[in-house]
mmCIF file of C-alpha atoms and ligand atoms in Angstrom:
data_model
loop_
_atom_site.group_PDB
_atom_site.id
_atom_site.type_symbol
_atom_site.label_atom_id
_atom_site.label_comp_id
_atom_site.label_asym_id
_atom_site.label_seq_id
_atom_site.Cartn_x
_atom_site.Cartn_y
_atom_site.Cartn_z
ATOM 1 C CA MET L 1 113.072 109.682 54.517
ATOM 2 C CA SER L 2 111.243 106.464 55.455
ATOM 3 C CA GLU L 3 109.630 108.100 58.528
ATOM 4 C CA THR L 4 108.260 111.021 56.493
ATOM 5 C CA GLN L 5 104.532 111.733 56.751
ATOM 6 C CA TYR L 6 103.227 112.598 53.293
ATOM 7 C CA LEU L 7 100.356 115.062 53.093
ATOM 8 C CA VAL L 8 98.564 113.195 50.320
ATOM 9 C CA SER L 9 96.219 110.259 50.083
ATOM 10 C CA THR L 10 96.162 109.993 46.292
ATOM 11 C CA LEU L 11 98.688 111.158 43.768
ATOM 12 C CA ALA L 12 98.437 111.249 39.950
ATOM 13 C CA ILE L 13 101.632 110.972 37.878
ATOM 14 C CA GLY L 14 102.300 111.292 34.174
ATOM 15 C CA ALA L 15 105.254 111.528 31.839
ATOM 16 C CA ASP L 16 106.232 111.690 28.211
ATOM 17 C CA HIS L 17 108.964 109.530 26.666
ATOM 18 C CA GLY L 18 111.603 111.917 28.076
ATOM 19 C CA GLY L 19 110.333 111.316 31.596
ATOM 20 C CA LEU L 20 109.273 107.656 31.352
ATOM 21 C CA ALA L 21 112.213 106.092 33.187
ATOM 22 C CA MET L 22 112.068 108.657 35.999
ATOM 23 C CA LYS L 23 108.317 108.318 36.292
ATOM 24 C CA ASN L 24 108.524 104.550 36.601
ATOM 25 C CA ALA L 25 111.243 104.810 39.244
ATOM 26 C CA LEU L 26 109.165 107.293 41.224
ATOM 27 C CA VAL L 27 106.005 105.188 41.003
ATOM 28 C CA SER L 28 107.943 102.264 42.549
ATOM 29 C CA ARG L 29 109.331 104.382 45.345
ATOM 30 C CA LEU L 30 106.010 106.084 46.067
ATOM 31 C CA ARG L 31 104.241 102.712 46.295
ATOM 32 C CA GLU L 32 106.995 101.431 48.609
ATOM 33 C CA ALA L 33 106.259 104.502 50.760
ATOM 34 C CA ALA L 34 102.536 103.546 50.820
ATOM 35 C CA VAL L 35 101.405 106.513 48.682
ATOM 36 C CA ALA L 36 98.427 105.616 46.462
ATOM 37 C CA VAL L 37 99.537 106.442 42.923
ATOM 38 C CA GLN L 38 97.455 106.715 39.771
ATOM 39 C CA ASP L 39 99.906 106.179 36.904
ATOM 40 C CA LEU L 40 98.413 107.957 33.896
ATOM 41 C CA GLY L 41 101.232 106.973 31.512
ATOM 42 C CA THR L 42 102.980 107.052 29.198
ATOM 43 C CA ASP L 43 103.901 103.395 29.393
ATOM 44 C CA SER L 44 106.270 102.902 26.476
ATOM 45 C CA PRO L 45 109.382 104.680 25.123
ATOM 46 C CA ALA L 46 107.503 105.705 21.941
ATOM 47 C CA SER L 47 107.535 109.442 21.282
ATOM 48 C CA VAL L 48 104.407 111.157 22.642
ATOM 49 C CA ASP L 49 103.227 114.729 23.260
ATOM 50 C CA TYR L 50 103.773 115.952 26.835
ATOM 51 C CA PRO L 51 100.678 118.206 26.999
ATOM 52 C CA ASP L 52 98.403 115.130 26.753
ATOM 53 C CA PHE L 53 99.845 113.792 30.007
ATOM 54 C CA ALA L 54 100.025 117.159 31.718
ATOM 55 C CA HIS L 55 96.309 117.713 31.027
ATOM 56 C CA ALA L 56 95.339 114.226 32.242
ATOM 57 C CA VAL L 57 97.162 114.688 35.549
ATOM 58 C CA CYS L 58 95.906 118.242 36.066
ATOM 59 C CA ARG L 59 92.288 117.194 35.365
ATOM 60 C CA ALA L 60 92.671 114.500 38.053
ATOM 61 C CA VAL L 61 93.810 117.141 40.548
ATOM 62 C CA VAL L 62 91.260 119.812 39.612
ATOM 63 C CA GLU L 63 88.419 117.288 39.682
ATOM 64 C CA GLY L 64 89.494 115.953 43.080
ATOM 65 C CA ARG L 65 90.499 112.475 41.914
ATOM 66 C CA ALA L 66 94.034 113.140 43.178
ATOM 67 C CA ASP L 67 95.389 115.430 45.912
ATOM 68 C CA ARG L 68 98.615 116.177 44.066
ATOM 69 C CA GLY L 69 100.230 115.569 40.685
ATOM 70 C CA ILE L 70 103.708 114.855 39.407
ATOM 71 C CA LEU L 71 104.715 115.450 35.793
ATOM 72 C CA VAL L 72 107.971 114.368 34.216
ATOM 73 C CA CYS L 73 109.257 115.294 30.760
ATOM 74 C CA GLY L 74 112.794 115.784 29.516
ATOM 75 C CA THR L 75 113.256 119.135 31.225
ATOM 76 C CA GLY L 76 110.000 119.644 33.134
ATOM 77 C CA ILE L 77 109.500 122.896 31.268
ATOM 78 C CA GLY L 78 106.826 121.847 28.780
ATOM 79 C CA MET L 79 104.915 119.989 31.486
ATOM 80 C CA SER L 80 104.969 123.008 33.807
ATOM 81 C CA ILE L 81 103.788 125.385 31.068
ATOM 82 C CA ALA L 82 100.882 123.093 30.151
ATOM 83 C CA ALA L 83 99.940 122.450 33.802
ATOM 84 C CA ASN L 84 99.877 126.127 34.760
ATOM 85 C CA ARG L 85 97.234 126.812 32.109
ATOM 86 C CA HIS L 86 94.730 124.940 34.265
ATOM 87 C CA HIS L 87 92.734 127.103 36.644
ATOM 88 C CA GLY L 88 93.420 125.800 40.148
ATOM 89 C CA ILE L 89 96.778 124.247 39.302
ATOM 90 C CA ARG L 90 99.937 125.712 40.786
ATOM 91 C CA CYS L 91 102.718 123.742 39.170
ATOM 92 C CA VAL L 92 106.214 124.020 40.633
ATOM 93 C CA LEU L 93 109.154 123.177 38.359
ATOM 94 C CA ALA L 94 111.923 122.062 40.721
ATOM 95 C CA HIS L 95 115.449 120.851 40.078
ATOM 96 C CA ASP L 96 116.451 121.077 43.732
ATOM 97 C CA VAL L 97 115.019 120.387 47.171
ATOM 98 C CA THR L 98 114.902 124.044 48.243
ATOM 99 C CA THR L 99 112.707 125.000 45.316
ATOM 100 C CA ALA L 100 110.377 122.093 46.132
ATOM 101 C CA ARG L 101 110.140 123.222 49.777
ATOM 102 C CA LEU L 102 109.509 126.890 48.907
ATOM 103 C CA GLY L 103 107.048 125.857 46.195
ATOM 104 C CA ARG L 104 104.948 124.280 48.945
ATOM 105 C CA GLU L 105 105.525 126.835 51.701
ATOM 106 C CA HIS L 106 104.998 129.985 49.616
ATOM 107 C CA ASN L 107 103.049 128.853 46.529
ATOM 108 C CA ASP L 108 100.974 125.933 47.824
ATOM 109 C CA GLY L 109 102.048 123.999 44.748
ATOM 110 C CA ASN L 110 99.749 121.096 43.948
ATOM 111 C CA VAL L 111 101.636 119.750 40.944
ATOM 112 C CA LEU L 112 105.381 119.108 40.710
ATOM 113 C CA ALA L 113 107.213 119.117 37.348
ATOM 114 C CA LEU L 114 110.589 117.376 37.024
ATOM 115 C CA GLY L 115 113.198 117.060 34.309
ATOM 116 C CA GLY L 116 113.753 113.381 33.756
ATOM 117 C CA ARG L 117 116.823 114.022 31.592
ATOM 118 C CA LEU L 118 118.360 116.478 34.076
ATOM 119 C CA LEU L 119 118.013 114.803 37.474
ATOM 120 C CA GLY L 120 119.439 111.669 39.083
ATOM 121 C CA GLU L 121 116.926 109.334 40.692
ATOM 122 C CA GLU L 122 118.067 110.029 44.276
ATOM 123 C CA LEU L 123 117.756 113.787 43.909
ATOM 124 C CA ALA L 124 114.373 113.412 42.166
ATOM 125 C CA TRP L 125 113.123 111.299 45.043
ATOM 126 C CA GLU L 126 114.309 113.865 47.629
ATOM 127 C CA ILE L 127 112.486 116.580 45.668
ATOM 128 C CA VAL L 128 109.295 114.493 45.514
ATOM 129 C CA ALA L 129 109.468 113.492 49.182
ATOM 130 C CA THR L 130 109.907 117.167 50.148
ATOM 131 C CA PHE L 131 107.046 118.320 47.936
ATOM 132 C CA LEU L 132 104.696 115.739 49.470
ATOM 133 C CA ALA L 133 105.681 116.368 53.065
ATOM 134 C CA ILE L 134 105.922 120.169 53.439
ATOM 135 C CA PRO L 135 102.760 122.136 54.333
ATOM 136 C CA PHE L 136 101.702 125.489 52.912
ATOM 137 C CA SER L 137 102.704 128.350 55.228
ATOM 138 C CA GLY L 138 99.523 130.382 54.664
ATOM 139 C CA GLY L 139 99.457 133.911 56.102
ATOM 140 C CA ARG L 140 100.693 136.555 53.646
ATOM 141 C CA HIS L 141 101.148 133.855 51.001
ATOM 142 C CA SER L 142 97.375 133.191 50.957
ATOM 143 C CA ARG L 143 96.758 136.806 50.039
ATOM 144 C CA ARG L 144 99.206 136.501 47.129
ATOM 145 C CA LEU L 145 97.714 133.244 45.862
ATOM 146 C CA ALA L 146 94.300 134.923 45.825
ATOM 147 C CA LYS L 147 95.761 137.423 43.345
ATOM 148 C CA LEU L 148 97.241 134.875 40.920
ATOM 149 C CA SER L 149 94.345 134.865 38.464
ATOM 150 C CA PRO L 150 93.799 138.168 36.648
ATOM 151 C CA ALA L 151 90.644 139.976 37.781
HETATM 152 C C1 RB5 B 1 110.672 115.818 24.281
HETATM 153 O O1 RB5 B 1 111.719 115.574 23.377
HETATM 154 C C2 RB5 B 1 110.942 117.021 25.135
HETATM 155 O O2 RB5 B 1 110.759 118.171 24.350
HETATM 156 C C3 RB5 B 1 110.026 117.036 26.325
HETATM 157 O O3 RB5 B 1 110.274 115.895 27.069
HETATM 158 C C4 RB5 B 1 110.206 118.187 27.306
HETATM 159 O O4 RB5 B 1 111.518 118.336 27.686
HETATM 160 C C5 RB5 B 1 109.566 119.478 26.897
HETATM 161 O O5 RB5 B 1 109.597 120.467 27.625
#
């Protein structure tokens, strides 16, 4: 997907120990693709708590320091739960390319959660590249997004 146009200028990424290897591989590939990446850690294999990294990445997105975020833990589940507690974050947990595409088209996802222990690097890269390239469809989906937060 070397010709792909990514709809981001700045991306924040974070991982726990379960997602470290995948995160580092993605940072390399994103930088090769000329995407500006803020790597918010973790940086070592030592055991850490995934919500700390989810919150750091989501704050960067909510505060406008990053257009999008990527979070990697063992399964992606803990990261997605933590991320979706932030007002303004729509975190898509994707283990396949179709979910990543629909998470952009229908849900305007701004953070992607991945399972570093579940995915191979090539599939993870295809998921990321899709998530960064596909626009939100708008229309009826905008009405539904407006109803996401309880009144
Ligand atoms: C850490 O062992 C693991 O629980 C974490 O990476 C993640 O999978 C949680 O959802």
